[in-house]
Coordinates of C-alpha atoms in Angstrom, one line a residue:
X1 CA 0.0 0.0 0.0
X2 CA 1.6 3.3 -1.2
X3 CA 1.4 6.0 1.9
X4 CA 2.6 9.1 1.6
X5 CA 6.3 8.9 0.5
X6 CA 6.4 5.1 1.7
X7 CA 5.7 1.6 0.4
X8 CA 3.5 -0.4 3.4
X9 CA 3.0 -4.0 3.1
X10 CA 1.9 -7.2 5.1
X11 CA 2.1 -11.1 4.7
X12 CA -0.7 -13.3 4.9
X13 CA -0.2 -16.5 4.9
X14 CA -2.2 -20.3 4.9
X15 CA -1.0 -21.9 8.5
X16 CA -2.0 -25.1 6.8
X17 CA 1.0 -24.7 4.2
X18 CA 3.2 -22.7 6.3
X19 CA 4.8 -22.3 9.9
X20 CA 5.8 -18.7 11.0
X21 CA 9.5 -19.5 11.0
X22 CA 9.5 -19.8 7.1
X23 CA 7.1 -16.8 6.6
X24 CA 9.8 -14.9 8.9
X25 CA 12.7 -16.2 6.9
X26 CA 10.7 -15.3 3.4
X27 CA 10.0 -11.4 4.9
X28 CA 13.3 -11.1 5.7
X29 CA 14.5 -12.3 2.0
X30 CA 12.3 -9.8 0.2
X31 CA 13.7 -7.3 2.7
X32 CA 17.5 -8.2 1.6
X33 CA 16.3 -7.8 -2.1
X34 CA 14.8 -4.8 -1.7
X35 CA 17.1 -3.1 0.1
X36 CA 20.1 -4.4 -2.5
X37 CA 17.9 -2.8 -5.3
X38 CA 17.8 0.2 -3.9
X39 CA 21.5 0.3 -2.8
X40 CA 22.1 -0.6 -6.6
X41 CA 19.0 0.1 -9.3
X42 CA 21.3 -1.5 -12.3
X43 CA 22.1 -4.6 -10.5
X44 CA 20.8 -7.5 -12.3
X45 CA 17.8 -9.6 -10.6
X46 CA 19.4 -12.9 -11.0
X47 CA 21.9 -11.0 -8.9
X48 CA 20.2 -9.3 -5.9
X49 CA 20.5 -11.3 -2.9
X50 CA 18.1 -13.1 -0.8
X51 CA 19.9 -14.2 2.3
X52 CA 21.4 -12.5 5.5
X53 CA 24.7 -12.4 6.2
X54 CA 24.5 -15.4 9.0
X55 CA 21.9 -16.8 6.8
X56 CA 24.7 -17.2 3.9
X57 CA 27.8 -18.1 6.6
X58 CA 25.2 -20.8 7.6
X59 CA 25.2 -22.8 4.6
X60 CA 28.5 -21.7 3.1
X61 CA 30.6 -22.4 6.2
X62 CA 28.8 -24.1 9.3
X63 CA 26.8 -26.8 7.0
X64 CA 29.8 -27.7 5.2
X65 CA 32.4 -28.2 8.4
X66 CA 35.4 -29.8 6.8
X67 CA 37.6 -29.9 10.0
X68 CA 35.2 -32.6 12.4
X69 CA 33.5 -35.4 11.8
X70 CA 30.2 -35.2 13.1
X71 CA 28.6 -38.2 15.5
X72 CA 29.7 -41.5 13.8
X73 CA 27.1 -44.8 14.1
X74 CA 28.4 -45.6 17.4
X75 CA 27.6 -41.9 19.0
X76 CA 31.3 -41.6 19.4
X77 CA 32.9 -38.3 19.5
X78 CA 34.1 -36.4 16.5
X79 CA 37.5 -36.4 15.4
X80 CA 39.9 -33.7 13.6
X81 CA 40.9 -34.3 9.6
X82 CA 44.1 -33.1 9.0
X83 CA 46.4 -33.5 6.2
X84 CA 46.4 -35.4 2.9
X85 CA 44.9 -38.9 2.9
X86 CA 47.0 -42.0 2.8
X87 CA 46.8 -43.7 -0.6
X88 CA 45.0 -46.6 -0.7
X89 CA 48.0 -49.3 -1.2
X90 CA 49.8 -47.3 1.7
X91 CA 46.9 -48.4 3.8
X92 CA 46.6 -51.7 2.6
X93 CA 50.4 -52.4 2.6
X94 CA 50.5 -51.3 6.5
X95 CA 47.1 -53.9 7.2
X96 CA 49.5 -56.6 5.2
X97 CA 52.3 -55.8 8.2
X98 CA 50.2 -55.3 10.9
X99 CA 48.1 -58.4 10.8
X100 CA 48.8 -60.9 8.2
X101 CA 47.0 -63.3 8.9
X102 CA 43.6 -62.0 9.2
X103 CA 41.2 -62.7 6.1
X104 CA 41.0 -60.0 4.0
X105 CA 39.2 -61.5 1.4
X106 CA 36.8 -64.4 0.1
X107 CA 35.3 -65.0 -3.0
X108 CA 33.6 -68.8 -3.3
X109 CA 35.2 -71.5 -1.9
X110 CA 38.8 -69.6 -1.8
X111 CA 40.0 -67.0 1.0
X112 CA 43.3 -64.5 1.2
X113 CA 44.8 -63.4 3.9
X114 CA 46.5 -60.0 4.2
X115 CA 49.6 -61.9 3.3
X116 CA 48.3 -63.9 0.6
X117 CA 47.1 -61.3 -1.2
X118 CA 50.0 -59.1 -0.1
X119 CA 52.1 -61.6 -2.0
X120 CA 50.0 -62.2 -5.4
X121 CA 49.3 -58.7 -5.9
X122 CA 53.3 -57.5 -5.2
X123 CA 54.0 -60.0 -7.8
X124 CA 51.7 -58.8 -10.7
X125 CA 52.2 -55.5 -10.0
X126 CA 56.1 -56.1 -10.9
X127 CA 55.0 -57.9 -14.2
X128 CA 52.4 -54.7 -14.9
X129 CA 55.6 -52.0 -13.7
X130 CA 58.1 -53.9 -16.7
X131 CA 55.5 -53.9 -19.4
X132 CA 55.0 -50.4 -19.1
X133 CA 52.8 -49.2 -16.4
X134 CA 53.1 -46.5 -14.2
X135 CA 51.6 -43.3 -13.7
X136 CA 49.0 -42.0 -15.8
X137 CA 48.8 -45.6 -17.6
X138 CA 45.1 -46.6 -18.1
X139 CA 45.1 -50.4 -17.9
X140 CA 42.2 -52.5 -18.9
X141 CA 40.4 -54.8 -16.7
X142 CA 38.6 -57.4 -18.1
X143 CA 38.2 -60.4 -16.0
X144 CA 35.3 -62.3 -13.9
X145 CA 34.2 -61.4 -10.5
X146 CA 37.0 -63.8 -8.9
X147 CA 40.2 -63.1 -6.2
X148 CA 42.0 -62.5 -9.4
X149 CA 39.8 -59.6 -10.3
X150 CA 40.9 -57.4 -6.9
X151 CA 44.7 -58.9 -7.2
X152 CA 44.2 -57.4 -11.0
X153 CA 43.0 -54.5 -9.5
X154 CA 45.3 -53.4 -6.2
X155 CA 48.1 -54.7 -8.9
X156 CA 47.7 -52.4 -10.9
X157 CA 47.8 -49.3 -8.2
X158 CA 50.8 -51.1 -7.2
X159 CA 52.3 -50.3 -10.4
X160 CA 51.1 -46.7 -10.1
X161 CA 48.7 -47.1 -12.8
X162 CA 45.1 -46.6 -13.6
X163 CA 42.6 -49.4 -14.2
X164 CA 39.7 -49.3 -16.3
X165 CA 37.0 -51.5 -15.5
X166 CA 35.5 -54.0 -19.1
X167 CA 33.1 -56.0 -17.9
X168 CA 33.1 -59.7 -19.7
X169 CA 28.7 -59.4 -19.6
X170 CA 28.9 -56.2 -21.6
X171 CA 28.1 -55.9 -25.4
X172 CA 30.5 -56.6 -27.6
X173 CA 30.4 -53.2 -29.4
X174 CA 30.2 -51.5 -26.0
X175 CA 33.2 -53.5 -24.9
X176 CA 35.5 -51.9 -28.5
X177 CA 33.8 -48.7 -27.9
X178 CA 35.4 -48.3 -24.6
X179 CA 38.8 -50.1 -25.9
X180 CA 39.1 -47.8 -28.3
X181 CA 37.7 -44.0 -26.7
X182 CA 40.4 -44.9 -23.6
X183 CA 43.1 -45.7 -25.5
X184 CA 44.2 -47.9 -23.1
X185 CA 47.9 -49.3 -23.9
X186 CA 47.4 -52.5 -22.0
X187 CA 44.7 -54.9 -21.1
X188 CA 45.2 -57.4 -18.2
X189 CA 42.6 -60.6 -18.4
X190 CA 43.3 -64.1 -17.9
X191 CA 43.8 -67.4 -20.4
X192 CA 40.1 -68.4 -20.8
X193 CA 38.7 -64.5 -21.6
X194 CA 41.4 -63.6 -23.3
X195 CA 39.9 -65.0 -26.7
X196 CA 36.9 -63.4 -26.1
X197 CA 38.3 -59.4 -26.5
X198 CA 37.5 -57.7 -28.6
X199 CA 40.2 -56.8 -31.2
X200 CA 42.1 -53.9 -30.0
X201 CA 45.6 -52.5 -30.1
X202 CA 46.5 -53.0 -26.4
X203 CA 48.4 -55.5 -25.4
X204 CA 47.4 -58.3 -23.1
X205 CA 49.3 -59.4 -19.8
X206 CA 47.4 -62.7 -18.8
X207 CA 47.3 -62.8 -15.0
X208 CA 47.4 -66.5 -15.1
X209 CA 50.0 -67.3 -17.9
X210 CA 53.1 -68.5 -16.4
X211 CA 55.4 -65.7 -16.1
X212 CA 58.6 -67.4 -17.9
X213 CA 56.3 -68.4 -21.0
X214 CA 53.8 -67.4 -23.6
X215 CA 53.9 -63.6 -25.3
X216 CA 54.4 -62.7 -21.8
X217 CA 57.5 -63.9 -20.9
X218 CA 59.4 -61.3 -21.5
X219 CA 58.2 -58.8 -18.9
X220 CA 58.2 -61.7 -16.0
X221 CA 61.6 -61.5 -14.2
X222 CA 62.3 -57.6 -15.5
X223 CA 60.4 -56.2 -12.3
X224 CA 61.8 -58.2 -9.3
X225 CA 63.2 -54.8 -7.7
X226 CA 60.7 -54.2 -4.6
X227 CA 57.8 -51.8 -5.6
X228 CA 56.8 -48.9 -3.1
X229 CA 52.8 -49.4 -2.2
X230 CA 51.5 -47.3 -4.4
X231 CA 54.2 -47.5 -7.3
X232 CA 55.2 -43.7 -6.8
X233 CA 52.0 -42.6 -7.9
X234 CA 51.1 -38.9 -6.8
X235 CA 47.5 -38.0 -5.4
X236 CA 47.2 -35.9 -8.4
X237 CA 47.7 -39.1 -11.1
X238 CA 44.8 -41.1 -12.2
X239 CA 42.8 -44.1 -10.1
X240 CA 40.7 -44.8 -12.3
X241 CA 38.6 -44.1 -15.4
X242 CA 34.4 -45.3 -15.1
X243 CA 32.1 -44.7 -17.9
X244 CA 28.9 -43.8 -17.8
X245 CA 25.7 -42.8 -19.6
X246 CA 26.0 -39.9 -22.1
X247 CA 23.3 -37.9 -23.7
X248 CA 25.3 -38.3 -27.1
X249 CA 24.4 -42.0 -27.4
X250 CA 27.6 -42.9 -26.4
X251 CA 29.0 -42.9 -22.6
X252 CA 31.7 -40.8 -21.3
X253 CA 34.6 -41.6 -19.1
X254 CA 34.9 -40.1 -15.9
X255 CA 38.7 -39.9 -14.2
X256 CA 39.4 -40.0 -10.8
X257 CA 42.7 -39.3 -9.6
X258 CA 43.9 -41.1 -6.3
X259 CA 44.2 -38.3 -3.6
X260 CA 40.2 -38.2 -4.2
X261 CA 39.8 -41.1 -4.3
X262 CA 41.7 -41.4 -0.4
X263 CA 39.8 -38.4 0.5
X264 CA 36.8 -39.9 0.3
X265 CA 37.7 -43.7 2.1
X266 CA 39.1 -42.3 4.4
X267 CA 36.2 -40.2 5.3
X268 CA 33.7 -42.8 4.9
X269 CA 36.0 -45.2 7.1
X270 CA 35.9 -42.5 10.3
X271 CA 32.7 -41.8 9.8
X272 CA 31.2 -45.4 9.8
X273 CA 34.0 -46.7 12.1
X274 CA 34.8 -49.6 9.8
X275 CA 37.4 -51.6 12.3
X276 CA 38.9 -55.2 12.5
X277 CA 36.9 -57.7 12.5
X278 CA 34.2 -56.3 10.2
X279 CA 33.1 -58.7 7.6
X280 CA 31.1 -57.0 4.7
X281 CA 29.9 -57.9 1.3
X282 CA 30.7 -56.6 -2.1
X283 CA 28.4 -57.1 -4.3
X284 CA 28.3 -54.2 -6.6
X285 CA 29.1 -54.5 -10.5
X286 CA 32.9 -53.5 -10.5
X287 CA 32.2 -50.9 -13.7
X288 CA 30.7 -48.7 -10.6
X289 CA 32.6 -46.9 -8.5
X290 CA 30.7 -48.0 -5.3
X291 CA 32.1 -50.9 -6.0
X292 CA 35.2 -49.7 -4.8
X293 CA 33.6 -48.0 -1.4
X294 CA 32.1 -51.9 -1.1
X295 CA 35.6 -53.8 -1.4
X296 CA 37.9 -51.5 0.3
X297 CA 35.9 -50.0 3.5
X298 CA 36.8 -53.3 5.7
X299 CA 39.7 -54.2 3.8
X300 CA 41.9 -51.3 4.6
X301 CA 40.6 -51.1 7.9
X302 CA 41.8 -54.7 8.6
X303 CA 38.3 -56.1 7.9
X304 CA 37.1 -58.9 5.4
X305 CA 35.6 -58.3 2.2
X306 CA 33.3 -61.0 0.9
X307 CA 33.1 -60.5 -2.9
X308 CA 29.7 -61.8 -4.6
X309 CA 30.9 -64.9 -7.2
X310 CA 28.5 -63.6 -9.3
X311 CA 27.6 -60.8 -11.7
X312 CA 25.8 -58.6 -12.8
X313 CA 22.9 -60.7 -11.4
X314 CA 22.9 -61.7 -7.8
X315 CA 21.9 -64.5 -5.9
X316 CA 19.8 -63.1 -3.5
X317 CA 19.3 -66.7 -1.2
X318 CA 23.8 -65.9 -1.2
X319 CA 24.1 -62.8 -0.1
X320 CA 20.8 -63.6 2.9
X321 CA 22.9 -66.7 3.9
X322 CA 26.3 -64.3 4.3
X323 CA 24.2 -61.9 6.2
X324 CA 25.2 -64.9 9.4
X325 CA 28.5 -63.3 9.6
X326 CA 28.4 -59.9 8.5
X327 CA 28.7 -56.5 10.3
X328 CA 28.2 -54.2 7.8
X329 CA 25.5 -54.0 4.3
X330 CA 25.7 -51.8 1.3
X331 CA 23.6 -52.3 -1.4
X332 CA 20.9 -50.3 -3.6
X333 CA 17.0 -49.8 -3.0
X334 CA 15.9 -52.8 -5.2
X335 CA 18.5 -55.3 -3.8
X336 CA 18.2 -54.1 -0.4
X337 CA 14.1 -54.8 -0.9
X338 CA 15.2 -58.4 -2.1
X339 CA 17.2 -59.1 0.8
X340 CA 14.6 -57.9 3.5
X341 CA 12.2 -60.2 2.0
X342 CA 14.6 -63.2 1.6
X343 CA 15.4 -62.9 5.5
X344 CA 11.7 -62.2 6.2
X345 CA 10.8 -65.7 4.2
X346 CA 13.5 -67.4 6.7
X347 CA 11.8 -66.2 10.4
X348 CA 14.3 -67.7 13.1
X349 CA 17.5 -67.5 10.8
X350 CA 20.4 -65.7 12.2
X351 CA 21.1 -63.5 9.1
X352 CA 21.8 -60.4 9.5
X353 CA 21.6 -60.1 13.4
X354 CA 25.3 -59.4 13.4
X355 CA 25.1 -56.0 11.6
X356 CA 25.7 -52.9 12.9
X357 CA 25.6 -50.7 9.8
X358 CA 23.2 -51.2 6.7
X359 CA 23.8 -48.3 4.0
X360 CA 21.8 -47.7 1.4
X361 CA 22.0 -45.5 -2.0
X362 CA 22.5 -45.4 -5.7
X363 CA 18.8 -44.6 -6.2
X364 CA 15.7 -42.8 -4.6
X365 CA 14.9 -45.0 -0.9
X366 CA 11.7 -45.4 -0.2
X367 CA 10.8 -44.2 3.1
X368 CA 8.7 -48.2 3.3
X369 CA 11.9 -49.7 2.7
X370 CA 13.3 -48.1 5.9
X371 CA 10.7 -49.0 7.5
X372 CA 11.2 -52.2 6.7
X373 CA 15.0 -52.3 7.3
X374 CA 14.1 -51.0 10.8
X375 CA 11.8 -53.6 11.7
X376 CA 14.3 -56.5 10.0
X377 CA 17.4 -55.5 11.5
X378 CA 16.5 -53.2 14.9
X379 CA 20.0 -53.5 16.1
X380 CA 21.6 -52.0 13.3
X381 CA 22.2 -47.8 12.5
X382 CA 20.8 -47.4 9.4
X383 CA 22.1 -45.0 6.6
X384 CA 21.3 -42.9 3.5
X385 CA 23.9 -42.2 1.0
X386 CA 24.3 -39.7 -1.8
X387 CA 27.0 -39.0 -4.4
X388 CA 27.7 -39.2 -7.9
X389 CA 30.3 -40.7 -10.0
X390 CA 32.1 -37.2 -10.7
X391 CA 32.2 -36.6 -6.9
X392 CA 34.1 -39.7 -6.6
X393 CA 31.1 -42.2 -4.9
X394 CA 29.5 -40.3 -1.7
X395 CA 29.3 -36.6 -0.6
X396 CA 26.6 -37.1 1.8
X397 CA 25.5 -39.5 4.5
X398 CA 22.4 -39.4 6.4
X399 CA 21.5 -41.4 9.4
X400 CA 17.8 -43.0 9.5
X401 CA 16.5 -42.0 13.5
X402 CA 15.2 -44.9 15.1
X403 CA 11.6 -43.1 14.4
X404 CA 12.2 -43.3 11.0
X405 CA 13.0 -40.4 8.3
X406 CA 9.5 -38.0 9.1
X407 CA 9.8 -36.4 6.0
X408 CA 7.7 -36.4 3.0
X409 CA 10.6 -36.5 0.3
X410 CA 13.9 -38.8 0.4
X411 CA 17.0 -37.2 2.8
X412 CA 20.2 -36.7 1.6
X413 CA 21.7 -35.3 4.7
X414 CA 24.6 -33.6 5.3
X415 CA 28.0 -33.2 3.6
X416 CA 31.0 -36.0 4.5
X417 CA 34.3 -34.8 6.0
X418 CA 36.0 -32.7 3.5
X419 CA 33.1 -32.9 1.7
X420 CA 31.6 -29.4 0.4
X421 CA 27.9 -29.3 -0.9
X422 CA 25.8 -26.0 -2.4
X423 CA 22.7 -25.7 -3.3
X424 CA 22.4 -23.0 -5.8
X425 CA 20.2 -21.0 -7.9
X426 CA 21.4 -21.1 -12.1
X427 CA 24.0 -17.9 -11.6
X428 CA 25.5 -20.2 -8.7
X429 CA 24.4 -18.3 -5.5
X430 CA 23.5 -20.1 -2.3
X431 CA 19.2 -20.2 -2.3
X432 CA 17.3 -19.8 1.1
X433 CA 16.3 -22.8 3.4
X434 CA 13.1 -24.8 1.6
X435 CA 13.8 -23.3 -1.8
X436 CA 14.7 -25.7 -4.5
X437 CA 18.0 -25.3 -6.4
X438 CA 20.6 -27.4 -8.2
X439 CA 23.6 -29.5 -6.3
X440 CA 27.0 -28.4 -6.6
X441 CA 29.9 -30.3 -4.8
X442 CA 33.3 -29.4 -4.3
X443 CA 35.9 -30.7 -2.0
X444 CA 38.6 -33.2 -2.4
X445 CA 36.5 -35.9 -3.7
X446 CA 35.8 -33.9 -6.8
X447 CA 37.1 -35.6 -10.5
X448 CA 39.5 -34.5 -12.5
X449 CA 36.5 -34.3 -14.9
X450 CA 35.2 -36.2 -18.0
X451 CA 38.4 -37.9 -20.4
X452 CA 38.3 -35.9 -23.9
X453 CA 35.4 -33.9 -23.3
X454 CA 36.4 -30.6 -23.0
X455 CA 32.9 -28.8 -23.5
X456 CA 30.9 -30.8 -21.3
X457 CA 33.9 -30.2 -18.6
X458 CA 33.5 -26.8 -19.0
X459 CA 29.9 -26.7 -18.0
X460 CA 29.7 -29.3 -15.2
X461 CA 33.1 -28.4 -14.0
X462 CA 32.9 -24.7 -13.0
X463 CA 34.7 -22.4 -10.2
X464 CA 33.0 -20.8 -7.3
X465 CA 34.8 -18.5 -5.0
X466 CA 38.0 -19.9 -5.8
X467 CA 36.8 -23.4 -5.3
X468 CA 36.3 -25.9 -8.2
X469 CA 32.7 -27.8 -8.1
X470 CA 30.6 -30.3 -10.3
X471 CA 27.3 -29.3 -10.8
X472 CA 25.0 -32.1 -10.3
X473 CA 22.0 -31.8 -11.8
X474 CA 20.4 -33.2 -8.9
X475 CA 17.4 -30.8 -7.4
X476 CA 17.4 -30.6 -3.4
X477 CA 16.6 -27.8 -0.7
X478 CA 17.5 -27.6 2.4
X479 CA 15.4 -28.5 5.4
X480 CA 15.6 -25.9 8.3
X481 CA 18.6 -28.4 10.1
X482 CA 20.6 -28.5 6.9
X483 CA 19.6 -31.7 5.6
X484 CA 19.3 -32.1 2.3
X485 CA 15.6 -33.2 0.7
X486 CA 15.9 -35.0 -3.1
X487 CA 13.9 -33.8 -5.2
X488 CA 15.1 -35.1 -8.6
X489 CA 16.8 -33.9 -11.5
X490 CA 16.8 -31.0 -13.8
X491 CA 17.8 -33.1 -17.1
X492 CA 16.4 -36.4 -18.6
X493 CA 18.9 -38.4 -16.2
X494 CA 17.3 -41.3 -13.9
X495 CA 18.3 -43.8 -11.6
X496 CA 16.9 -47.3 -12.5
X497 CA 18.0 -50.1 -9.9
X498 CA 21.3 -48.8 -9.2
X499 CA 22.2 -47.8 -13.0
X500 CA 22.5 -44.0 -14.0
X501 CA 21.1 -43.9 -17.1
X502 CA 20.9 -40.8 -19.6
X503 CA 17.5 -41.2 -21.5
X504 CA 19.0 -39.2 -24.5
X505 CA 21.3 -42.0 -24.6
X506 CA 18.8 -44.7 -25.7
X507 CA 16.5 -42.0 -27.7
X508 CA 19.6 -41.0 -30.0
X509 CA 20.0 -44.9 -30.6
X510 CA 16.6 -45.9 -31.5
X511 CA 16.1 -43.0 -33.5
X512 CA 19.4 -44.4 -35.9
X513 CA 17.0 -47.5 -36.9
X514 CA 15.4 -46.7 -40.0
X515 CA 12.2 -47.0 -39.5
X516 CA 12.0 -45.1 -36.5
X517 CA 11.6 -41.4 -37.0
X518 CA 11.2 -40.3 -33.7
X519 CA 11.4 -41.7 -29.8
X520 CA 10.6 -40.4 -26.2
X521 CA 12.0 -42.9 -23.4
X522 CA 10.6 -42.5 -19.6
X523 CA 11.3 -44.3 -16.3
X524 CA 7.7 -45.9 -15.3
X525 CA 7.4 -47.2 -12.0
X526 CA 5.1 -50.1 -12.1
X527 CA 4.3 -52.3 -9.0
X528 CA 6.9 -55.4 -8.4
X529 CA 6.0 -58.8 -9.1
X530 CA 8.3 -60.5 -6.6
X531 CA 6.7 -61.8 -3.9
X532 CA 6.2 -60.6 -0.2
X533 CA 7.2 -57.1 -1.4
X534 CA 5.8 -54.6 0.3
X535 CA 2.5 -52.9 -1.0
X536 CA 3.8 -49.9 -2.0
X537 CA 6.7 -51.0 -3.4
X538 CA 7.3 -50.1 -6.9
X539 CA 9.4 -51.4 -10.0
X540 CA 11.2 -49.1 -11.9
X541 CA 11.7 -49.7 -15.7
X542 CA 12.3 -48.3 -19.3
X543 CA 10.0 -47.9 -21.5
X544 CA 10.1 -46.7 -25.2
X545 CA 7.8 -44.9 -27.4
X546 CA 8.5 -44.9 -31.3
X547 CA 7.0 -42.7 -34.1
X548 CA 7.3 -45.6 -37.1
X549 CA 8.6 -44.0 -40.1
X550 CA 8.8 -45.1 -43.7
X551 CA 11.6 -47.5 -43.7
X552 CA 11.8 -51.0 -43.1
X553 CA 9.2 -52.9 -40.2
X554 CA 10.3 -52.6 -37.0

């Protein structure tokens, strides 16, 4: 109302849709806008500012504490970061000294110990360090889920090198397409898949040939020098390069050096507590990167790792029966479903009574499937996790109360230590509590970016206030205690059990067939057929709509 020389105004507001804090917080946001557009008529509205002072330190600074770890799962006290991370094979290597041996890993009928696996992986790592590798050398990984896959692996960060993980189940023309767009100089597999390769220009190093024989031969005895853990590898040199789904129609490769990768364990490890003596499965495809959170959280805190024999499809009736011994359960929303309902259909079994920890991510988590967790496994702390590929596996953690989430929409929580997580508006400004806005993440655990794809890096790698971040695409706000809420995506990306897939990705390839002239893919959520799920419980899948052209019959 216009009075005099003076603009008047009130807020009324629906007490229904609104509690007086938020109205409080939205007058004094139009005050800060108003008063900055007075200070400064040609000021830009994208640019006039909506928050205080405290309100902007508040999520900035406080939300994003990178010095303390907050309350871990066992209510313990915080703890102070400081420094570098230790590499991943320094950590390992010290386990291998300080108990050898404990079990570090099993896989079937066959177990390591620290020393075991000490030993097979110092040896193959020589072999990988004469024929070539060392830092900044992207080696190929193509074998089945077996010990010799995470010797292959640690091997090859022994040798200071990078490994890229080819999957045996994947197409064949995905299988060249990544051969070929890495540029990978070598390719470690074993005698029975090497035939199966795809024809490529690297060369092979079979993990199981004898080293004095065979094309090999050469490189066996040239390495016997000792090796240092991690080969001399820097934290700025390549872990590893993971592709994913790409708008194009074809995936893109994102690189992770090592010191982010170390960042990022090491944070997880303090603020789970993973200890000796835990004993937790892995049962993720090895292509993700969660994979990696999966194998090495016990194993370089002197725990076991219990690697699923099979892939990409799990048995379910395993991984309930090694829920007798384990402390500790990671797994996505559809397999996590699976495995509540496999221990439900077994009342009186002692699986999973031993865990302390179940995590859960990869995908939206239905606040029925915590529910359910709580009610299947009450002794155990119960956690949300968040974080994308580029942000080198998880950013944010949040633990379930025993009274369950009480929130509407999925929880992200809160940043983990070192982590650093915005929300912003599209110029890259911090928005209010409750408003939506895009996730940014910076902090240690950030890529090096996408291999060969400078544009795209350009616009999901970006600088704010000195500080590099990836912008998400993921669409959150922030609840009044800092949490982050999900509320989905601002692209045509989706989650469907686990997988991240771009939907451009399948349209550009259907719309290639000739007698398809146009196609629209969705995500449709259809109720699950398996048995004793829950009611609400819901199926994810893709589904494909074509526009038939002219050319040949589909």
């Amino acid at each position: 109302t216009e009075v005099e020389d003076r603009l008047d105004g009130h807020l009324r507001w629906s007490a229904d849709l609104f509690d007086p804090p938020t109205t409080h917080r939205m007058i004094g946001h139009l005050q800060n806008l108003l008063a900055a557009a007075a200070a400064d008529p040609g000021l830009p509205i994208s640019r006039l500012p909506l928050l205080t002072p405290a309100e902007r330190h508040q999520a900035v600074v406080e939300w994003n504490d990178q010095q303390v770890v907050g309350a871990a799962a066992d209510g313990a006290a915080g703890e102070t970061l400081a420094g570098a991370a230790a590499d991943v094979m320094e950590l390992f290597a010290a386990q291998a000294v300080r108990d050898p041996a404990a079990v570090a890993l099993t896989c079937g009928g066959e177990s390591l110990s620290f020393a075991d696996l000490d030993r097979r992986v110092d040896r193959l790592a020589r072999r990988l360090h004469a024929a070539g590798v060392g830092a900044g050398v992207t080696v190929g990984l193509y074998l089945e889920r077996s010990a010799d896959l995470v010797v292959g692996l640690l091997a090859i960060w022994k040798a200071g090198g990078a490994y890229l993980p080819l999957d045996p189940a994947l197409p064949r023309p995905r299988l060249t397409f990544l051969l070929e767009d890495s540029a990978a100089p070598l390719v470690l597999t074993s005698e029975g898949l090497a035939a199966t390769l795809p024809p490529c220009s690297a060369r092979v190093v079979r993990l199981d040939a004898p080293p004095e024989a065979g094309e090999d031969g050469e490189i066996a005895e040239a390495g016997e020098r000792a090796l240092p853990p991690g080969g001399g590898a820097l934290p700025g040199d390549l872990a590893y390069r993971i592709y994913t789904s790409g708008t194009t129609g074809q995936p893109k490769a994102v690189e992770v050096e090592r010191g982010s990768l170390a960042a990022v364990l090491a944070a997880t490890r303090r603020l789970f507590r993973f200890a000796p003596g835990d004993r937790m499965p892995c049962v993720a495809p090895f292509s993700f990167d969660i994979f990696l959170f999966e194998l090495l959280s016990p194993l370089l805190a002197g725990g076991t790792s219990v690697l699923s024999p099979r892939g990409p499809t799990l048995d379910v009736e395993w991984l309930a029966a090694e829920l007798g011994e384990a402390t500790r359960l990671h797994a996505v929303p559809a397999l996590m479903r699976q495995v509540v309902d496999a221990v439900r259909r077994a009342p009186g079994s002692a699986a999973g009574q031993r865990l302390r920890t179940i995590l859960v991510g990869g995908d939206t988590v239905p606040a029925e499937l915590l529910a359910d967790l709580r009610e299947t496994f009450p002794q155990a702390r119960i956690w949300v996790l968040y974080g994308p590929t580029e942000a080198t596996i998880l950013c944010t953690a949040h633990p379930v109360p025993p009274a369950g989430m009480g929130a509407a929409l999925p929880l992200l929580g809160r940043p983990l230590p070192g982590a650093v997580v915005h929300v912003c508006d599209a110029a890259g400004q911090p928005v209010p509590i409750g408003v939506p806005g895009e996730i940014w993440i910076g902090g240690p655990g950030v890529s090096r970016g996408y291999w060969r794809r400078e544009a795209l890096n350009a616009e999901k790698f970006v600088d704010r206030g000195g500080s590099r971040c990836f912008r998400s695409g993921d669409l959150a706000r922030r609840r009044p205690d800092g949490a982050l809420e999900f509320l989905g995506r601002i692209d045509q990306q989706v989650k469907v059990r686990g997988f991240r897939i771009e939907l451009g990705e399948i349209e550009s390839v259907l719309a290639r067939h000739p007698a398809v002239d146009e196609a629209v893919v969705i995500a449709r959520a259809e109720p699950a057929a398996a048995p004793g799920a829950g009611a609400a419980t819901a199926d994810k899948r893709l589904v494909a709509y074509v526009v038939p052209g002219s050319g040949p019959a589909l």
